[in-house]
mmCIF file of C-alpha atoms in Angstrom:
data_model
loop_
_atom_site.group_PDB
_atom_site.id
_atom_site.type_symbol
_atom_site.label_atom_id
_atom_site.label_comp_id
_atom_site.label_asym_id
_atom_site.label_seq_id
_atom_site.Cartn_x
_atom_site.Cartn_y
_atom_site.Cartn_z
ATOM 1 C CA UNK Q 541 -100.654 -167.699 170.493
ATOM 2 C CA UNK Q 542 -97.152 -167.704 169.785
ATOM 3 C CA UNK Q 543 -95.874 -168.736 166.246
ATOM 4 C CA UNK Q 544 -93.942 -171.770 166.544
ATOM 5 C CA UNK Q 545 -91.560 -174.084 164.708
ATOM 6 C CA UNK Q 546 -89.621 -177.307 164.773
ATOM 7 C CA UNK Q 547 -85.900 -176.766 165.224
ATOM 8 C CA UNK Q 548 -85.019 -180.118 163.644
ATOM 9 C CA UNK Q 549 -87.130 -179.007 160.169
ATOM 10 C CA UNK Q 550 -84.970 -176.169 159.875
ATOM 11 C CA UNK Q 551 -82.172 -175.858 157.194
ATOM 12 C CA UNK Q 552 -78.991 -173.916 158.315
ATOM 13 C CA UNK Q 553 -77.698 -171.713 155.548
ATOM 14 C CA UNK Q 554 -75.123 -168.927 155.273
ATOM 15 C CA UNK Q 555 -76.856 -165.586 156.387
ATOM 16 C CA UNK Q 556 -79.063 -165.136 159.469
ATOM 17 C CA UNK Q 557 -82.228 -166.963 157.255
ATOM 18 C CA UNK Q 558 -85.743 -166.842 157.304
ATOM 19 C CA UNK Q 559 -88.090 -168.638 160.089
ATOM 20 C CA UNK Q 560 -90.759 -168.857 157.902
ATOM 21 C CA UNK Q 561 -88.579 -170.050 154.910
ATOM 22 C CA UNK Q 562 -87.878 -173.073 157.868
ATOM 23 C CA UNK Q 563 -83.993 -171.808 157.330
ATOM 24 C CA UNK Q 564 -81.472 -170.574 159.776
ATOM 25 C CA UNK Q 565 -78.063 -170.371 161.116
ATOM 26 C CA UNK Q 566 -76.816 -171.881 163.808
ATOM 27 C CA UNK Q 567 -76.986 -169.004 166.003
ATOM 28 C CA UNK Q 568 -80.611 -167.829 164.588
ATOM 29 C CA UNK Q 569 -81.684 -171.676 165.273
ATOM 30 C CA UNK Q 570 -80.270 -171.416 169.143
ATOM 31 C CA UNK Q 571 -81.884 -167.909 169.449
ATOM 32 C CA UNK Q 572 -85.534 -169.195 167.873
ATOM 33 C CA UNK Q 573 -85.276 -172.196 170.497
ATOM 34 C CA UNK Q 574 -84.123 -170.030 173.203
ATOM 35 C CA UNK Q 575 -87.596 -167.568 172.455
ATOM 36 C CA UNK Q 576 -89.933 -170.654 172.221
ATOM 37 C CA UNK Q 577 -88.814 -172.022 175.766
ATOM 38 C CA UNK Q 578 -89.216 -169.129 177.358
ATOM 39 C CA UNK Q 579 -92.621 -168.344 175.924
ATOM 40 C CA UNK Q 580 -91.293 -165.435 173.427
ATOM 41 C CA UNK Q 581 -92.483 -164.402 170.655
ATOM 42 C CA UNK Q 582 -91.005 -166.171 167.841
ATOM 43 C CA UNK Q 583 -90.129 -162.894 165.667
ATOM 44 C CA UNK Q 584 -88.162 -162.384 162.955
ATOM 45 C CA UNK Q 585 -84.517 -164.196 162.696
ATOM 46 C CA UNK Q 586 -81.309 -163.010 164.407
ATOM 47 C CA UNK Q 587 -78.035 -163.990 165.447
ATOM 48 C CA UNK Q 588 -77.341 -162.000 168.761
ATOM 49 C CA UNK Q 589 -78.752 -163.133 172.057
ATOM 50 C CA UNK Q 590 -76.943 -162.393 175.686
ATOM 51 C CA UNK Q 591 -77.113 -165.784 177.614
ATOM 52 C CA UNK Q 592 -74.567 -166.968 174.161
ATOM 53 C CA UNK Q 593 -70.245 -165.505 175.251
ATOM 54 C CA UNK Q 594 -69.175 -163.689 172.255
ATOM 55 C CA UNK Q 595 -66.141 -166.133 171.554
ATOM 56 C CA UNK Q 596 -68.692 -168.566 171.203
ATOM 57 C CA UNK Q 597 -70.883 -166.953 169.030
ATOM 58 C CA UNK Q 598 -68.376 -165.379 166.799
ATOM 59 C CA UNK Q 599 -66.953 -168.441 166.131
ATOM 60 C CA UNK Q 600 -69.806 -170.596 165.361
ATOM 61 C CA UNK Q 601 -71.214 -168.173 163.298
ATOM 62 C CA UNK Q 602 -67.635 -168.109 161.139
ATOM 63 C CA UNK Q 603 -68.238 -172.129 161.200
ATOM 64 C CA UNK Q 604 -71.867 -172.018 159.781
ATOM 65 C CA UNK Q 605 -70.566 -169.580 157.188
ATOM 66 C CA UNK Q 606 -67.222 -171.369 155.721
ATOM 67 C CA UNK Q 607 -66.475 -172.894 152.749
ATOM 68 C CA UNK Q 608 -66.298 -176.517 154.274
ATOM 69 C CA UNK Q 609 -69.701 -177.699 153.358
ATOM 70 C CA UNK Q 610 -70.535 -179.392 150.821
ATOM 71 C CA UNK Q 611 -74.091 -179.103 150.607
ATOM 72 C CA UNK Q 612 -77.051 -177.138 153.426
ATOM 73 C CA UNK Q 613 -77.653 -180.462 154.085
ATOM 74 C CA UNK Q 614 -74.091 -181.616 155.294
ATOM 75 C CA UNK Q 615 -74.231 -178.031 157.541
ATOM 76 C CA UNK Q 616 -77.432 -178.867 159.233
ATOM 77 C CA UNK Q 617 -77.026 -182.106 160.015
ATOM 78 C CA UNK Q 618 -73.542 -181.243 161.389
ATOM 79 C CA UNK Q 619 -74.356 -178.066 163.870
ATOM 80 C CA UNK Q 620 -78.017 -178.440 164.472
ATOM 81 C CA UNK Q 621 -76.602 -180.473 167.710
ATOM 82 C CA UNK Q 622 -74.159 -177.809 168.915
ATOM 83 C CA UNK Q 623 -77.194 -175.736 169.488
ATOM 84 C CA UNK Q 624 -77.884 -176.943 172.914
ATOM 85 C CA UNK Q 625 -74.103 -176.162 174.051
ATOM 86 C CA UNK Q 626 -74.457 -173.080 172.564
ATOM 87 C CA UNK Q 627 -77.204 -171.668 174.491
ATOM 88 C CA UNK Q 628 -76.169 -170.306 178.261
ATOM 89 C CA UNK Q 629 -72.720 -170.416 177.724
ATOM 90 C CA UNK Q 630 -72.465 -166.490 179.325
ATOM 91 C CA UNK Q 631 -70.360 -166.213 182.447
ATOM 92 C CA UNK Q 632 -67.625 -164.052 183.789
ATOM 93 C CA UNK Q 633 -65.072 -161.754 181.709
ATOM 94 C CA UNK Q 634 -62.634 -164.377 183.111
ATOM 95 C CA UNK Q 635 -64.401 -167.293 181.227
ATOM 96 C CA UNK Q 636 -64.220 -165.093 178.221
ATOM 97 C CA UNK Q 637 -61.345 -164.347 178.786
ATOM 98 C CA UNK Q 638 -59.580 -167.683 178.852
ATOM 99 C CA UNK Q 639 -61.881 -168.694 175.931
ATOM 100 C CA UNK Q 640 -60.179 -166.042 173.588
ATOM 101 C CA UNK Q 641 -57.117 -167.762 174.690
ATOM 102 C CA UNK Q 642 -58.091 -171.479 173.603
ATOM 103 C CA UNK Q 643 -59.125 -169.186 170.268
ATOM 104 C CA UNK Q 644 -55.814 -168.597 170.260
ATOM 105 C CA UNK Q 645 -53.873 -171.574 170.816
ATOM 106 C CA UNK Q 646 -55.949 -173.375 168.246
ATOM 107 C CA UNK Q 647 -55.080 -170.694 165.864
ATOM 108 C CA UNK Q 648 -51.696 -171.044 166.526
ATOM 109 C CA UNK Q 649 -50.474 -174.548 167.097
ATOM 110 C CA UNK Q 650 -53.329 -176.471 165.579
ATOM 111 C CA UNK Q 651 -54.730 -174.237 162.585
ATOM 112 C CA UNK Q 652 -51.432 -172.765 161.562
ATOM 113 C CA UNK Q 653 -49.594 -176.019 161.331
ATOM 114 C CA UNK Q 654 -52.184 -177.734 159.183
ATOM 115 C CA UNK Q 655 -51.608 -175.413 156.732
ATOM 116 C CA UNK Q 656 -47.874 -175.723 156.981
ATOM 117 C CA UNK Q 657 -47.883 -179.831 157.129
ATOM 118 C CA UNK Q 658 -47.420 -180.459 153.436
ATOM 119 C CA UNK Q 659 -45.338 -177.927 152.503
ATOM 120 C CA UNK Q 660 -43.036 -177.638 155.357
ATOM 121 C CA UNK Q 661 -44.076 -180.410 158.469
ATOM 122 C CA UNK Q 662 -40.233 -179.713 160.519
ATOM 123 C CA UNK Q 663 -41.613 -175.656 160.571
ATOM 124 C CA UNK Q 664 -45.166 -177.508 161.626
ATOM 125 C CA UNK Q 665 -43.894 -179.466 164.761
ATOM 126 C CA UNK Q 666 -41.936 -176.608 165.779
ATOM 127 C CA UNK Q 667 -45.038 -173.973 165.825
ATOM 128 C CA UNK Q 668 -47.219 -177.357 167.401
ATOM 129 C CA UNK Q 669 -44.599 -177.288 170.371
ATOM 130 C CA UNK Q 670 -45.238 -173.618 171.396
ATOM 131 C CA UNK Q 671 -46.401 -173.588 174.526
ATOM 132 C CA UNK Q 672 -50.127 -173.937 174.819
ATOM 133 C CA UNK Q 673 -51.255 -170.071 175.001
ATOM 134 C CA UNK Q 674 -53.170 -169.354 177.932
ATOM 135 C CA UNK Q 675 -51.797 -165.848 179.256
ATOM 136 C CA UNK Q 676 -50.414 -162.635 177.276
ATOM 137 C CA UNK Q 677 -47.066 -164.057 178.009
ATOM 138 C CA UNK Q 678 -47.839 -167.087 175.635
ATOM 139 C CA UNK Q 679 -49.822 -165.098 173.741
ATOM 140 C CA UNK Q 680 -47.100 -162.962 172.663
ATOM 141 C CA UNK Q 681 -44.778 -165.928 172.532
ATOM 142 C CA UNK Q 682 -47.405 -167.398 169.944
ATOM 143 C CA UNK Q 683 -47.672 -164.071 167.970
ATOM 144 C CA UNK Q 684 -43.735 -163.822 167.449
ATOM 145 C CA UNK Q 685 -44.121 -167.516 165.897
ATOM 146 C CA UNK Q 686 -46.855 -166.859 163.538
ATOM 147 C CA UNK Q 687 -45.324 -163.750 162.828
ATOM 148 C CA UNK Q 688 -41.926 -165.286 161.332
ATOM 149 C CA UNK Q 689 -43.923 -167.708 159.406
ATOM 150 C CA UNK Q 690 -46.269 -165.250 157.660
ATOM 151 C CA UNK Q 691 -43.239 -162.647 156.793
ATOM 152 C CA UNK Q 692 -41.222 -165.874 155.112
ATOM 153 C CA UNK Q 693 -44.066 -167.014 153.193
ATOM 154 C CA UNK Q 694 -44.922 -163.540 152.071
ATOM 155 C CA UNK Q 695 -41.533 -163.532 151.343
ATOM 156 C CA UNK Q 696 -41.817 -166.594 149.175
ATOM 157 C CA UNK Q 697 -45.049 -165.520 147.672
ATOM 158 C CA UNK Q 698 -43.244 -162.431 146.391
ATOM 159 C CA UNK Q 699 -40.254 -164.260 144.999
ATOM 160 C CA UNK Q 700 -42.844 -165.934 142.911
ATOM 161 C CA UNK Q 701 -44.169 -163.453 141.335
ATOM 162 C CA UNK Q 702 -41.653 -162.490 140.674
ATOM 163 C CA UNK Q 703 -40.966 -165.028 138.149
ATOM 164 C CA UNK Q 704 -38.397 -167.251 140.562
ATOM 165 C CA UNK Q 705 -41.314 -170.127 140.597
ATOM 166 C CA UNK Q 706 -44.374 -170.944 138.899
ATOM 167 C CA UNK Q 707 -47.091 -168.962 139.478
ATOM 168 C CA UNK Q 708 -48.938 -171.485 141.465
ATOM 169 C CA UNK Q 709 -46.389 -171.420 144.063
ATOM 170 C CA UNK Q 710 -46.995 -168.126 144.378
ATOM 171 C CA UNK Q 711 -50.693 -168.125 145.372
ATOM 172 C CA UNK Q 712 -50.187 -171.155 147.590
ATOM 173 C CA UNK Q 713 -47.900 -168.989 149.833
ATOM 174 C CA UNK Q 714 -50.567 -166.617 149.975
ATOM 175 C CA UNK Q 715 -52.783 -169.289 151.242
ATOM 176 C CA UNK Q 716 -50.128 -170.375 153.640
ATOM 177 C CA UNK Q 717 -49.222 -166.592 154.937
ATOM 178 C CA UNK Q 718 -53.077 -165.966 155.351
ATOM 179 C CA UNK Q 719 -52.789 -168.978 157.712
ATOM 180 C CA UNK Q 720 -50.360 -167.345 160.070
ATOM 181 C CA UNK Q 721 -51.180 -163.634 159.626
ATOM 182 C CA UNK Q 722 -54.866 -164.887 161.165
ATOM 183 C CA UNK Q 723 -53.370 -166.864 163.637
ATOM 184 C CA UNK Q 724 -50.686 -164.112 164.641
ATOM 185 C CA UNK Q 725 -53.944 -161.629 164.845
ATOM 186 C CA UNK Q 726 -55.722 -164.313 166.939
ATOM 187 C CA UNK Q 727 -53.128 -164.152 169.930
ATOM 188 C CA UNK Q 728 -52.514 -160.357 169.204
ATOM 189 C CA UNK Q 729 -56.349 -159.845 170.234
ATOM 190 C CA UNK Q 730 -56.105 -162.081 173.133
ATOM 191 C CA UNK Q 731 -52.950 -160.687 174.500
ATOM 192 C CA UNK Q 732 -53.727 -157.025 174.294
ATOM 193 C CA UNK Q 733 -57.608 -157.652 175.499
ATOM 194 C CA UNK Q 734 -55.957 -159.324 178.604
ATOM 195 C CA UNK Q 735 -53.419 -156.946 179.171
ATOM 196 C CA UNK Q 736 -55.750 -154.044 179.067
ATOM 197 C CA UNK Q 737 -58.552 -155.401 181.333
ATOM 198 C CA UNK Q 738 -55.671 -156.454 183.758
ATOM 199 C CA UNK Q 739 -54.469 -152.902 183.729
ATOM 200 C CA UNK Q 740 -57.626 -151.740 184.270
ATOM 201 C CA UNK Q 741 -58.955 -154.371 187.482
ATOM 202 C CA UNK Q 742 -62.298 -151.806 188.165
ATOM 203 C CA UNK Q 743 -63.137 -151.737 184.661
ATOM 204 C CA UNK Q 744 -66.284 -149.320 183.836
ATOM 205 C CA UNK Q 745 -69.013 -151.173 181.426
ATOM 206 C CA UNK Q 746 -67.138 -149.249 177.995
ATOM 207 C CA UNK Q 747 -63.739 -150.615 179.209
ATOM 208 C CA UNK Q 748 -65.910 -154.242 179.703
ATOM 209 C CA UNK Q 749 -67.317 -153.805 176.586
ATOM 210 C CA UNK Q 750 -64.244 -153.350 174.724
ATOM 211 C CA UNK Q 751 -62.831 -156.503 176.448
ATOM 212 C CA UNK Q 752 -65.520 -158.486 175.344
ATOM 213 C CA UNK Q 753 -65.371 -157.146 171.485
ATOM 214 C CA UNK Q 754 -61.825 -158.045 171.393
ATOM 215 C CA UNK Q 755 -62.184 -161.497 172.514
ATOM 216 C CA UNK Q 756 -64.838 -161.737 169.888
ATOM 217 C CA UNK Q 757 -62.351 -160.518 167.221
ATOM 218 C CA UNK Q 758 -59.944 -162.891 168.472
ATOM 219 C CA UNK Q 759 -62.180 -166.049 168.004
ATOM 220 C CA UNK Q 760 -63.075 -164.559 164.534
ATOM 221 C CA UNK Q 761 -59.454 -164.989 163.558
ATOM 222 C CA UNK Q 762 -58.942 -168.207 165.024
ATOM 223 C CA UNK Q 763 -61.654 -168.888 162.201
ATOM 224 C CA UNK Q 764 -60.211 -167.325 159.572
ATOM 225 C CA UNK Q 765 -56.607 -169.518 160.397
ATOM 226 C CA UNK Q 766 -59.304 -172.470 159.938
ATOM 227 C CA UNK Q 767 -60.426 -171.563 156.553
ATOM 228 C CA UNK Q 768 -57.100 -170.304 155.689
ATOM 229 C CA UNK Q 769 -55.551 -174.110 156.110
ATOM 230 C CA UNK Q 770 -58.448 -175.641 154.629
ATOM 231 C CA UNK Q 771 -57.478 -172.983 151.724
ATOM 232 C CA UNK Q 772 -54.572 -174.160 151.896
ATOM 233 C CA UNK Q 773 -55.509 -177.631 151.631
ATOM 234 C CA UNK Q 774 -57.172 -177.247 148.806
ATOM 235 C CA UNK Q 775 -54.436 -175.610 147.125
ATOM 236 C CA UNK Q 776 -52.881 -178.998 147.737
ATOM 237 C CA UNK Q 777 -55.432 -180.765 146.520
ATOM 238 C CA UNK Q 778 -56.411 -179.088 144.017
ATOM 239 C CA UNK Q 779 -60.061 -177.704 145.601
ATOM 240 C CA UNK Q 780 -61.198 -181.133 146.484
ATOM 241 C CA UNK Q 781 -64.104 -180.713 149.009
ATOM 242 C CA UNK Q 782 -62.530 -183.842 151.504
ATOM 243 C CA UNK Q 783 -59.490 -181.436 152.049
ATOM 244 C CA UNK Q 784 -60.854 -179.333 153.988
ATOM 245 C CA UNK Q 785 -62.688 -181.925 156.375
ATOM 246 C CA UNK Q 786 -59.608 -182.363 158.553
ATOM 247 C CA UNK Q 787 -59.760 -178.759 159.310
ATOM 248 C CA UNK Q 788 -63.336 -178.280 159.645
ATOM 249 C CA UNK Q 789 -63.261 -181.215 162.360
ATOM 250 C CA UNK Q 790 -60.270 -179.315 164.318
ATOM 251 C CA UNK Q 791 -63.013 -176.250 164.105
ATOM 252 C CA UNK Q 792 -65.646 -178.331 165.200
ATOM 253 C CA UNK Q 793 -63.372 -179.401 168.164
ATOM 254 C CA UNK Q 794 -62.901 -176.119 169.196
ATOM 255 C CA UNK Q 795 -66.473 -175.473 169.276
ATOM 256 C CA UNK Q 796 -67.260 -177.867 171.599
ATOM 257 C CA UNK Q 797 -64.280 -176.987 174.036
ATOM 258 C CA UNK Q 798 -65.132 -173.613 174.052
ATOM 259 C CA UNK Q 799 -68.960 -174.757 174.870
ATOM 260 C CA UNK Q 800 -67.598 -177.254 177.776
ATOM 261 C CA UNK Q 801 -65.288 -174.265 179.483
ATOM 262 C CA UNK Q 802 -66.884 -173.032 182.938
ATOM 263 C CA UNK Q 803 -66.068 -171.085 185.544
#
């Protein structure tokens, strides 16, 4: 008989977890509900499973892991319910494709920005106006932007130290230039992914397989903008934990888009 266990008792920590510690991630939890409906053996916990895209998982797994929580507790109670929309989100390279993009855009014109709002909001509006990235052409445009914004705050940062500013200006616009160069990285990985599975229409399974890793590296930047601009929040702040909600809803957002996408 097949071991079994309830997937609302479990706790979702950072890590892969334990099934018979009743603790998981969110992608261990979809993959231990995924084994029980389809009569599998229950095993031990992991976070890869091929009906999941890899945008998808990458992401969510860079969600379950950030610094936004404040407690297991808050985590669970937050993702357990993405778990269904997680499951059998596969589909064609195209669907992954455009997925890497939305990874993208929010890196760019949502993620980015909230980091720049407080310290400079007219340099925020412009990078929110972008158009929304959905090709390489936009990608690149997007790059360029986040580009600009990461060499003037790294600028900045240096200038601090300096001794032009106070040191704490100084590690804010580290904060701030994380931001952009993850966001910058984010479109870089969707553009040149595209680009090289458009170059090469008959792809073979490696060049497929590279595709697919890249996308995944893209959506793992779009979560390190995230948790650079809730960084950056909490620079502002001064580490409060309510900071960083804003930006850990705009993740959450993404989550579900990606989740919704179809071909």
């Amino acid at each position: 008989m097949n071991e079994k266990i309830n997937i609302a008792d479990l706790t979702l920590v950072t890590g892969i977890g334990d099934y018979s510690a009743h603790t998981a991630c969110i992608m261990s939890a979809a993959v231990a509900k995924w084994r029980m409906e389809h009569g599998e053996e229950l095993g031990r916990a992991i976070d890869t499973i091929d009906c999941v895209d890899s945008p998808i998982r990458q992401f969510a797994i860079a969600i379950n892991d950030g610094k936004w929580w404040g407690s297991d507790k808050e985590r669970t109670e937050t993702l357990l319910p993405f778990i269904d929309q997680i499951l059998n989100t596969k589909g064609s390279s195209e669907l992954t494709q455009r997925r890497a993009y939305k990874c993208a855009d929010y890196a760019i014109r949502v993620f980015l920005p909230m980091a720049l709002d407080l310290k400079n909001p007219e340099q925020a509006e412009h990078i929110r106006s972008l158009p929304e990235i959905v090709d390489v052409h936009t990608a690149i445009v997007g790059k360029k932007a986040a580009d600009a914004v990461s060499t003037g705050l790294y600028a900045a940062r240096s200038a601090a130290a300096a001794g032009l500013y106070a040191a704490r200006s100084a590690d804010d616009a580290g904060l701030y230039a994380a931001a952009a160069a993850a966001a910058a990285r984010t479109a870089a990985y969707a553009a040149a992914a595209a680009a090289r599975t458009a170059a090469y229409a008959a792809a073979a399974d490696a060049e497929a397989a590279y595709a697919e890793a890249t996308y995944a590296d893209a959506a793992g930047q779009a979560a390190a903008a995230a948790a650079a601009a809730a960084d950056a929040e909490d620079a502002t702040y001064r580490a409060s934990h309510a900071a960083k909600i804003p930006t850990r809803t705009a993740a959450l957002r993404l989550l579900t888009e990606l989740c919704l996408m179809t071909d």
